[in-house]
CSV table of C-alpha atoms in Angstrom, one decimal:
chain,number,residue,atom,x,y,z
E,660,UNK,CA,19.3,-13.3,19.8
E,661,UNK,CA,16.8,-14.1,16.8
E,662,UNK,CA,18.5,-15.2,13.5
E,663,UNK,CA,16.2,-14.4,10.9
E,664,UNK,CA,17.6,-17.1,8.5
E,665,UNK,CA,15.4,-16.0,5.7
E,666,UNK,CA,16.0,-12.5,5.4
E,667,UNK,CA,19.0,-11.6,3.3
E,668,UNK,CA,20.4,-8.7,1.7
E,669,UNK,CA,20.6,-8.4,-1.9
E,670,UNK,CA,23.3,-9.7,-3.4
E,671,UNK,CA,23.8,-11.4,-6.9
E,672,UNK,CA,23.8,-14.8,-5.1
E,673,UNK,CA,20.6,-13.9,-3.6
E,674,UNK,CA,19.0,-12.8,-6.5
E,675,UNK,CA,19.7,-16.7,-8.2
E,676,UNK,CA,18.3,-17.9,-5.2
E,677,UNK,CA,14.7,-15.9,-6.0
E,678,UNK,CA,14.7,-17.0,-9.4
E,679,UNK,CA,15.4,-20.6,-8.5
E,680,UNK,CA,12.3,-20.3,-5.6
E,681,UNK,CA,9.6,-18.6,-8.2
E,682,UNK,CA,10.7,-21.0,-11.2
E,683,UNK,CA,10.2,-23.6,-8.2
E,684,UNK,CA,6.2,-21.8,-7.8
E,685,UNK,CA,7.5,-20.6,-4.4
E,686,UNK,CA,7.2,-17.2,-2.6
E,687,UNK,CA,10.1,-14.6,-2.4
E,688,UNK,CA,9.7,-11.2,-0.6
E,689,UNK,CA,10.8,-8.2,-2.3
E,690,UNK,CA,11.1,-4.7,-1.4
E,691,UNK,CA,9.7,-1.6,-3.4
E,692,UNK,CA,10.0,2.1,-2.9
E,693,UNK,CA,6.7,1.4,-1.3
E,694,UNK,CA,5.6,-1.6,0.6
E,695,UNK,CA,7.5,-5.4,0.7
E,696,UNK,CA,5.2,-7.3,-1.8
E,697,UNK,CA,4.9,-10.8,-1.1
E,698,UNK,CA,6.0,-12.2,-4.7
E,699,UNK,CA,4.9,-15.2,-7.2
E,700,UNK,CA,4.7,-16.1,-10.7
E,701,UNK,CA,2.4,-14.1,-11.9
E,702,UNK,CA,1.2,-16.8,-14.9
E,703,UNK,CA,1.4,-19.3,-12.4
E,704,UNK,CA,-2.1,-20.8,-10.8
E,705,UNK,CA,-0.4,-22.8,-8.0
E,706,UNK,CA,2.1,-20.1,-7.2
E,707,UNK,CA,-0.2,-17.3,-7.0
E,708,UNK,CA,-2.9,-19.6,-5.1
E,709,UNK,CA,0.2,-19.7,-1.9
E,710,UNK,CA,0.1,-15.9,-1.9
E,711,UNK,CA,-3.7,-15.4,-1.0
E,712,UNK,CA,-3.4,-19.0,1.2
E,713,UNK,CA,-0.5,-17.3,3.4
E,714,UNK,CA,-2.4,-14.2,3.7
E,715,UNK,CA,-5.7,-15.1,4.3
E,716,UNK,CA,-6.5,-13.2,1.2
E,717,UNK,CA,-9.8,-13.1,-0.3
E,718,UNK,CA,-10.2,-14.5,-3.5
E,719,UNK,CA,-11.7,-11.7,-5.3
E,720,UNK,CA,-8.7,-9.5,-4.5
E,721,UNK,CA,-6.8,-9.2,-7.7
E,722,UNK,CA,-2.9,-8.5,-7.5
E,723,UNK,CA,-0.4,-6.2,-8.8
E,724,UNK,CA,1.4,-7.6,-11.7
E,725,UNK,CA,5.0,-6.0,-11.1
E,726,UNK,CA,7.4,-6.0,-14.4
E,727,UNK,CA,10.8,-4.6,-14.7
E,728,UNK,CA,11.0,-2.7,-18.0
E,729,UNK,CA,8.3,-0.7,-20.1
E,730,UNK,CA,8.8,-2.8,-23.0
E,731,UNK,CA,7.2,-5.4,-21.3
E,732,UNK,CA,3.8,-4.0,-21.0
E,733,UNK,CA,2.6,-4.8,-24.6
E,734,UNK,CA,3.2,-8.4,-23.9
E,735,UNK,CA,0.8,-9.0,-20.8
E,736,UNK,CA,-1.4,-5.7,-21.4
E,737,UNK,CA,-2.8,-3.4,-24.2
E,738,UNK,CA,-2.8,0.1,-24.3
E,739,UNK,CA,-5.5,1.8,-25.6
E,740,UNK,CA,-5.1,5.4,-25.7
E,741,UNK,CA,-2.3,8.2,-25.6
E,742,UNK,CA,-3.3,9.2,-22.0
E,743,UNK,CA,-2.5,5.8,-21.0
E,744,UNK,CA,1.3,5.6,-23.1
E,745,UNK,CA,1.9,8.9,-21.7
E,746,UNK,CA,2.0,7.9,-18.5
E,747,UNK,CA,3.8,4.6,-19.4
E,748,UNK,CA,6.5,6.6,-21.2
E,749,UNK,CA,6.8,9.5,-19.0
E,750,UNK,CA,5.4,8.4,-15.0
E,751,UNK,CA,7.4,5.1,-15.1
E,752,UNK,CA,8.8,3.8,-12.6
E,753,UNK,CA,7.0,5.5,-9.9
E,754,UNK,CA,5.1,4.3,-7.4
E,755,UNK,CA,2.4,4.2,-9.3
E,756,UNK,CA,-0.3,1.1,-10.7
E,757,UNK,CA,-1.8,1.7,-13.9
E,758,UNK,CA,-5.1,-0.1,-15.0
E,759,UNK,CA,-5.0,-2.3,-18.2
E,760,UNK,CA,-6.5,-3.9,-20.5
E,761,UNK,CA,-5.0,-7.8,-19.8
E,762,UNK,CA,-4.2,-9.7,-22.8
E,763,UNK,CA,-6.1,-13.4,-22.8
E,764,UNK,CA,-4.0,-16.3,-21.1
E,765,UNK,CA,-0.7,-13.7,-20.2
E,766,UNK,CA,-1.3,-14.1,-16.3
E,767,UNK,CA,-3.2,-16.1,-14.1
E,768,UNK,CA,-6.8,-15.4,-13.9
E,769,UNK,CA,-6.0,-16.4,-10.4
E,770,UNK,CA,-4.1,-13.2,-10.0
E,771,UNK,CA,-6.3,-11.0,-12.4
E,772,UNK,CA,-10.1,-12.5,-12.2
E,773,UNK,CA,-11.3,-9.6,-14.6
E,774,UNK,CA,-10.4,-8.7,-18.1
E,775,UNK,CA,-7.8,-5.9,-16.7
E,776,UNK,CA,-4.1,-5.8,-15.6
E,777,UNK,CA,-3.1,-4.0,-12.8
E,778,UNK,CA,0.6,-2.9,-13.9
E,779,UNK,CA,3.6,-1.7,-12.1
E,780,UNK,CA,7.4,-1.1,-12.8
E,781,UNK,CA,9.0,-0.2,-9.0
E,782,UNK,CA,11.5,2.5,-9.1
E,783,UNK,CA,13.4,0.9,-6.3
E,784,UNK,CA,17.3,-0.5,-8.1
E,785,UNK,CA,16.7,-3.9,-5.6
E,786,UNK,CA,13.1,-4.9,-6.9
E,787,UNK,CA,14.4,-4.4,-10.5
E,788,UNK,CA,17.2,-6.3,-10.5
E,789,UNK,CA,15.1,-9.3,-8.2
E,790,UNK,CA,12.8,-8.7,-11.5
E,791,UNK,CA,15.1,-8.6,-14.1
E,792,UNK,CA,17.5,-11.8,-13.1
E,793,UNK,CA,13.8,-13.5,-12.1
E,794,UNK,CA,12.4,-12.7,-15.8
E,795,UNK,CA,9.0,-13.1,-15.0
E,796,UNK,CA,6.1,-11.4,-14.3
E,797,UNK,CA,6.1,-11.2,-10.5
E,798,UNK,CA,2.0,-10.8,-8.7
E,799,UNK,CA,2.5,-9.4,-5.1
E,800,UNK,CA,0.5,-7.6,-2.7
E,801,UNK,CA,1.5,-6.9,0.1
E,802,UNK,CA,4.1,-9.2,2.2
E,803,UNK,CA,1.5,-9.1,5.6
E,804,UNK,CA,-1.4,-10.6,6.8
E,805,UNK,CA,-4.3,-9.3,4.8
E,806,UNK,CA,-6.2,-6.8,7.1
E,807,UNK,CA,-3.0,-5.7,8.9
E,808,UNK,CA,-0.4,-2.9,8.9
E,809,UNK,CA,1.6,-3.0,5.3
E,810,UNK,CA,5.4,-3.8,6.2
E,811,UNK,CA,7.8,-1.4,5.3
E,812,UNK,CA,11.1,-3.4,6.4
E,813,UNK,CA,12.1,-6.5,6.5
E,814,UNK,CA,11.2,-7.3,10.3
E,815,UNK,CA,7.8,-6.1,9.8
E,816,UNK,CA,7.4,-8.9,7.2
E,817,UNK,CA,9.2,-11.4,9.3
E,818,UNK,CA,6.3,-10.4,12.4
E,819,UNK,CA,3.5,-11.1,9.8
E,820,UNK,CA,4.8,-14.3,7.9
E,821,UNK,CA,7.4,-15.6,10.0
E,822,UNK,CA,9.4,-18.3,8.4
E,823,UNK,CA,6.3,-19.2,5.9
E,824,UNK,CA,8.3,-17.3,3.1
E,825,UNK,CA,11.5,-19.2,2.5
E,826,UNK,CA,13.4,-15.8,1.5
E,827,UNK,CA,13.1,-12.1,2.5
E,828,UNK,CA,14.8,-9.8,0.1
E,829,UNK,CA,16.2,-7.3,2.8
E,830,UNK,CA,16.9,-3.7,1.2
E,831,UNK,CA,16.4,-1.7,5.0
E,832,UNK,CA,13.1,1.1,4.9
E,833,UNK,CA,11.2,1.7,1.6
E,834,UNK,CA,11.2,5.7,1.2
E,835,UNK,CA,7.5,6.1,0.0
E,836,UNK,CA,5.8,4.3,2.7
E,837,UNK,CA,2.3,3.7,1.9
E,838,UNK,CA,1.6,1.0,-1.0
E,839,UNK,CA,1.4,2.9,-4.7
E,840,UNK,CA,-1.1,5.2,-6.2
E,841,UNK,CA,-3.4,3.3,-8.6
E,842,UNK,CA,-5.2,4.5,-11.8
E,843,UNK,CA,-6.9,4.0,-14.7
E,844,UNK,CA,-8.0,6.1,-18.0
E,845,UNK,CA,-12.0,6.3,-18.7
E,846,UNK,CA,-13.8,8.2,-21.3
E,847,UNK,CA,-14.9,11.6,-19.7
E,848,UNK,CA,-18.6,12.2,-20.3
E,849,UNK,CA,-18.9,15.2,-19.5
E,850,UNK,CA,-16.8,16.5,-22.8
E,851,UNK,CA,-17.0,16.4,-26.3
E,852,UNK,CA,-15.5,14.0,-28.3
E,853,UNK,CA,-13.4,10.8,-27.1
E,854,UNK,CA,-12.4,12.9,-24.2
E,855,UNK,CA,-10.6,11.0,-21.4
E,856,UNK,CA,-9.8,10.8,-17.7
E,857,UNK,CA,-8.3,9.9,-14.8
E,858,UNK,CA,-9.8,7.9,-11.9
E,859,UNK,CA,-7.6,7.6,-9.3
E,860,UNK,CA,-9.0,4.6,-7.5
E,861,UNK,CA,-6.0,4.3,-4.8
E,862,UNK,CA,-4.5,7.6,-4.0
E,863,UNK,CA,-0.9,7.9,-2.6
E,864,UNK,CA,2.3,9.4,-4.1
E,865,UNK,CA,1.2,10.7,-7.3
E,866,UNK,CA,-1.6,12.7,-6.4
E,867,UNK,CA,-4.4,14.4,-8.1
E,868,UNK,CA,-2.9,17.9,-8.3
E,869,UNK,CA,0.3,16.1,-9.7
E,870,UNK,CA,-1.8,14.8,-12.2
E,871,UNK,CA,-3.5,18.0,-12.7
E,872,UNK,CA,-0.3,19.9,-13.2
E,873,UNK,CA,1.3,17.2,-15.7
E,874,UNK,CA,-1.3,17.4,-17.9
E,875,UNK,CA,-1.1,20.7,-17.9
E,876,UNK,CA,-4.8,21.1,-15.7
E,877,UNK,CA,-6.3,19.6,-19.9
E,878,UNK,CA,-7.5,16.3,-18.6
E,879,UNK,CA,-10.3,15.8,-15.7
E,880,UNK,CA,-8.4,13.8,-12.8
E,881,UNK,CA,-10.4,12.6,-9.8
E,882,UNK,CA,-10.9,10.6,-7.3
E,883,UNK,CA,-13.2,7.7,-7.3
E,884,UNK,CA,-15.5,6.5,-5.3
E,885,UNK,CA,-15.6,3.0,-3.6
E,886,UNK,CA,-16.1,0.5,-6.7
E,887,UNK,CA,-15.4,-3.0,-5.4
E,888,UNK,CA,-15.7,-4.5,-9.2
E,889,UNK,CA,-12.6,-2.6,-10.0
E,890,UNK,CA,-10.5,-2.1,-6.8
E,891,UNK,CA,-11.8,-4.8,-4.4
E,892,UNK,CA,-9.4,-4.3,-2.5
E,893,UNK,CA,-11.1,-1.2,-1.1
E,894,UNK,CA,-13.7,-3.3,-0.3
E,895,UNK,CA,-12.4,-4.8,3.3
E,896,UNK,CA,-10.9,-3.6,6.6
E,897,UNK,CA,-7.0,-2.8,5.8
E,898,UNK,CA,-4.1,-1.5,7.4
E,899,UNK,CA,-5.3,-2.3,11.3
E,900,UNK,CA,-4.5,-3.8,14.3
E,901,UNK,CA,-6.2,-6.5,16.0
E,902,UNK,CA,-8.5,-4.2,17.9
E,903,UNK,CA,-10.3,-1.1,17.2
E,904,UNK,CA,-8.6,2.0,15.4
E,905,UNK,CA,-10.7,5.5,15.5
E,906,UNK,CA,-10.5,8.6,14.0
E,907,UNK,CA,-10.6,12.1,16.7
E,908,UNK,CA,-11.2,15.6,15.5
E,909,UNK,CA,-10.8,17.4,18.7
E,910,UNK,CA,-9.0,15.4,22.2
E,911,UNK,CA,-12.4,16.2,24.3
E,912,UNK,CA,-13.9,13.9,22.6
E,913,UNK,CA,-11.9,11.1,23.5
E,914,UNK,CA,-12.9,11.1,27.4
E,915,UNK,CA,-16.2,10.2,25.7
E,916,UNK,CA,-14.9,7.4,23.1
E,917,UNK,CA,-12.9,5.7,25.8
E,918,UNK,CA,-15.9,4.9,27.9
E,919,UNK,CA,-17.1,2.8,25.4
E,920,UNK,CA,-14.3,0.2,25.3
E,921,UNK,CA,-13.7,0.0,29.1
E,922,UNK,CA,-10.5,-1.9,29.9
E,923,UNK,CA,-8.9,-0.9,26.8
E,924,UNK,CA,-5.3,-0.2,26.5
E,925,UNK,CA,-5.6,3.1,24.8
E,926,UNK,CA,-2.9,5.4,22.4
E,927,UNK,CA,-2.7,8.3,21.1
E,928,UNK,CA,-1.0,9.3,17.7
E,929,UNK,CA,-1.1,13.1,16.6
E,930,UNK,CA,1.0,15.7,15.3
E,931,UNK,CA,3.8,17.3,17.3
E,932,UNK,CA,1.8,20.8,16.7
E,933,UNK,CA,-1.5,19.4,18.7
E,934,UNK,CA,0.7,18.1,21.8
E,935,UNK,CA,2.5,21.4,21.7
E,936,UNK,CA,-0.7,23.4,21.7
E,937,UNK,CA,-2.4,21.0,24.4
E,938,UNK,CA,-0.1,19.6,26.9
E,939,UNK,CA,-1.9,20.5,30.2
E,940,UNK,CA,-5.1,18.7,28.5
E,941,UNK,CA,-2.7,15.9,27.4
E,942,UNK,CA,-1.1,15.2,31.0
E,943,UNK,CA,-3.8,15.3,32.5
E,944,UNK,CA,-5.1,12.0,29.9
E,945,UNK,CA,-2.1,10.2,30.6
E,946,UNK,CA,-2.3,10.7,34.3
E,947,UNK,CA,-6.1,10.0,35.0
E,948,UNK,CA,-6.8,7.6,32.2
E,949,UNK,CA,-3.5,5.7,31.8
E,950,UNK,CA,-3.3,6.3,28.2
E,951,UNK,CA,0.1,6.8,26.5
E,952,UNK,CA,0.6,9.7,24.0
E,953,UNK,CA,2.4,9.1,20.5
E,954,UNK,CA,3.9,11.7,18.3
E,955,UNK,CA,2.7,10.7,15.2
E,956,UNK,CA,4.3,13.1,12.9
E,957,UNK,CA,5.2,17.1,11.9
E,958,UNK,CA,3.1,18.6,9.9
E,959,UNK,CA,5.8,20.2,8.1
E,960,UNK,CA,7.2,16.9,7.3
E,961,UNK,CA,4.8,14.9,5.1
E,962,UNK,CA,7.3,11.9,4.8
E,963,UNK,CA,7.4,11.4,8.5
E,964,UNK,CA,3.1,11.5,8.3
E,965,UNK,CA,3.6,8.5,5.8
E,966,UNK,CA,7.2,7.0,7.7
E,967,UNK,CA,5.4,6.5,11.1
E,968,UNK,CA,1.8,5.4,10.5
E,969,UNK,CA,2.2,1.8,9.5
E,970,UNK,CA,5.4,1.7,11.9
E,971,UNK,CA,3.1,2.9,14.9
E,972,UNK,CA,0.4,0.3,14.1
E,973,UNK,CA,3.0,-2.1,14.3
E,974,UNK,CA,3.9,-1.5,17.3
E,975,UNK,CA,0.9,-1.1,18.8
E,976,UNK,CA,-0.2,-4.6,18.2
E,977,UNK,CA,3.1,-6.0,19.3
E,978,UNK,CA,2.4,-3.7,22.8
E,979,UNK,CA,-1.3,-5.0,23.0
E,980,UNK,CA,-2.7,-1.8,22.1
E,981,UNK,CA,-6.5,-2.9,21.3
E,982,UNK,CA,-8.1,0.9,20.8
E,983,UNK,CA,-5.6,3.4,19.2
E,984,UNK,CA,-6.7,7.2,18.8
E,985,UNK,CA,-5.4,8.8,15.3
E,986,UNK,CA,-5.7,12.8,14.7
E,987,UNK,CA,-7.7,13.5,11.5
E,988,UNK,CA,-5.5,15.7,9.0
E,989,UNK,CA,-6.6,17.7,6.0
E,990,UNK,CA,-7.5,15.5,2.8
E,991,UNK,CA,-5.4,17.4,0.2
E,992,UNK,CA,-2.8,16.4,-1.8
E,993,UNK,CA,-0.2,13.7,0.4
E,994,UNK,CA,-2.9,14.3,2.9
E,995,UNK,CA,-5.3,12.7,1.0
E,996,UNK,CA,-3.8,9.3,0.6
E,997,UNK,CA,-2.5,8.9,4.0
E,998,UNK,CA,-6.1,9.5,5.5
E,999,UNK,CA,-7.2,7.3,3.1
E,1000,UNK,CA,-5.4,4.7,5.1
E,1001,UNK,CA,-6.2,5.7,8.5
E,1002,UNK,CA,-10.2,5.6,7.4
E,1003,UNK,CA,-9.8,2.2,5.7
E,1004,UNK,CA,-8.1,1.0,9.1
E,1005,UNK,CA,-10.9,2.6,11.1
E,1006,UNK,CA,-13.5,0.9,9.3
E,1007,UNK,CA,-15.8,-1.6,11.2
């Protein structure tokens, strides 16, 4: 049996132990409410350097500077407007990344090339205390392989890095899923004086209609459009596996699809409600064309849709799946953000 010597669960001791390793300008792996995040000094050149080296990161992806109380903002970041210390004061810790203005020389330009900060305080008890005894400001992405599936346990992160990261913070399954929402506040032109807004530029958690209602439906909140000055990270091919990933809006037209990648070995993921409502059509697919059928999620149970997508790609590259079908959902509210994914990992 494998012994994962580098995954341990939290535990005073252990929390020394990260300290120690990122004073050192070593890695640790930490676990948020989210995602693991693959965790440096954030002021730290060298350190943050061995996070895009491991993961074949590009350069000009900036990372998530993750602090452990609010009061710490004002030291690495300003904030520039009441929209902004609103949701500082009254959002945080969620999983949620706000956009800031970076104060000059407070983290590595390394980890933040532009003049912002991206800023986020984790809800989950584990990554604050790993924060708090580590009392620094800790850059992490993701703790995977750039353009694969983000790891939501500690296993995951073990496939992806091995026993390149000399400790693995182990705190079982994050409960969120999919990595943060992330925002930032911009005048809004279209009203009259110093109006502001939101631009959600990731969407997850916190959605738009959250936003909406919070603010009481006074402030425009949207969703952006791809800028890759501002979230690079939009601008490759996330969240895949090793093959090709596609996007199916009725199973007829799969037949078709499949013919294009001959030899492939082919899944399925949809809802429970489409295999109920199709099972002769379904059978007949896994008897004549070999391909295996995956119940994604419930549509009635939004956490599962988020649970069991980066799981299920997981899998499928550890099975040798190299074309995997995923049902196309409605983009509103939850929906939004965990299509979001499944088109970023369909990308070519």
């Amino acid at each position: 049996m494998k012994q994962y010597t580098n995954i341990k669960l939290p535990s005073f001791e252990v929390y020394q132990e990260a300290k120690l390793l990122l004073e050192q300008w070593k890695l640790v792996v930490f676990p948020t409410e989210t995602i693991y995040g693959l965790g440096a000094d954030a002021r730290n050149d060298d350190a943050v350097r061995s996070i895009f080296e491991l993961k074949w990161r590009p350069q000009d992806n900036p990372l998530i500077t993750h602090l452990w109380y609010k009061e710490q903002i004002s030291t690495y970041a300003t904030v520039e407007n009441e929209v902004q210390q609103l949701i500082i004061d009254k959002l945080m810790p969620w999983p949620l990344t706000l956009l800031l203005k970076k104060k000059e020389w407070s983290v590595s330009n390394r980890s933040c090339p532009l003049d912002y900060l991206w800023v986020r305080l984790p809800s989950n008890t584990v990554a604050q205390k790993f924060l708090q005894i580590s009392e620094v400001p800790v850059a992490a992405p993701s703790a995977n392989i750039s353009w694969k599936p983000s790891p939501t346990n500690a296993k995951m992160v073990y496939d992806n890095l091995w026993d390149n990261v000399p400790l693995i913070i182990d705190d079982w399954e994050s409960f969120a899923w999919i990595e943060s929402s992330v925002m930032r506040v911009v005048p809004d032109e279209n009203k009259w004086w110093n109006a502001l807004k939101i631009q959600i530029l990731r969407p997850w958690y916190l959605t738009k209609e959250d936003l909406e209602d919070f603010f009481n439906h006074e402030l425009t909140v949207e969703y952006t459009v791809k800028n890759p000055e501002l979230s690079p990270w939009m601008r490759y091919k996330h969240y895949s596996i090793e093959w090709h990933v596609r996007i199916f809006d009725e199973l007829l037209d799969i037949e078709n699809k499949i013919s294009e990648y001959p030899g492939s070995k082919v899944w399925i993921l949809l809802t429970r409600e489409l295999i109920q409502q199709n099972k002769d059509l379904l059978n007949q697919l896994e008897l004549e064309k070999g391909i295996t059928i995956i119940e994604r999620w419930n549509k009635q149970n939004l956490a599962s849709c988020a649970h069991t997508l980066f799981d299920h790609y997981h899998t499928a590259e550890k099975n040798g799946i190299n074309l995997l079908f995923v049902e196309r959902l409605t983009e509103e509210g939850i929906w939004y953000g965990i299509m979001n994914r499944v088109k970023r990992s369909a990308e070519v």
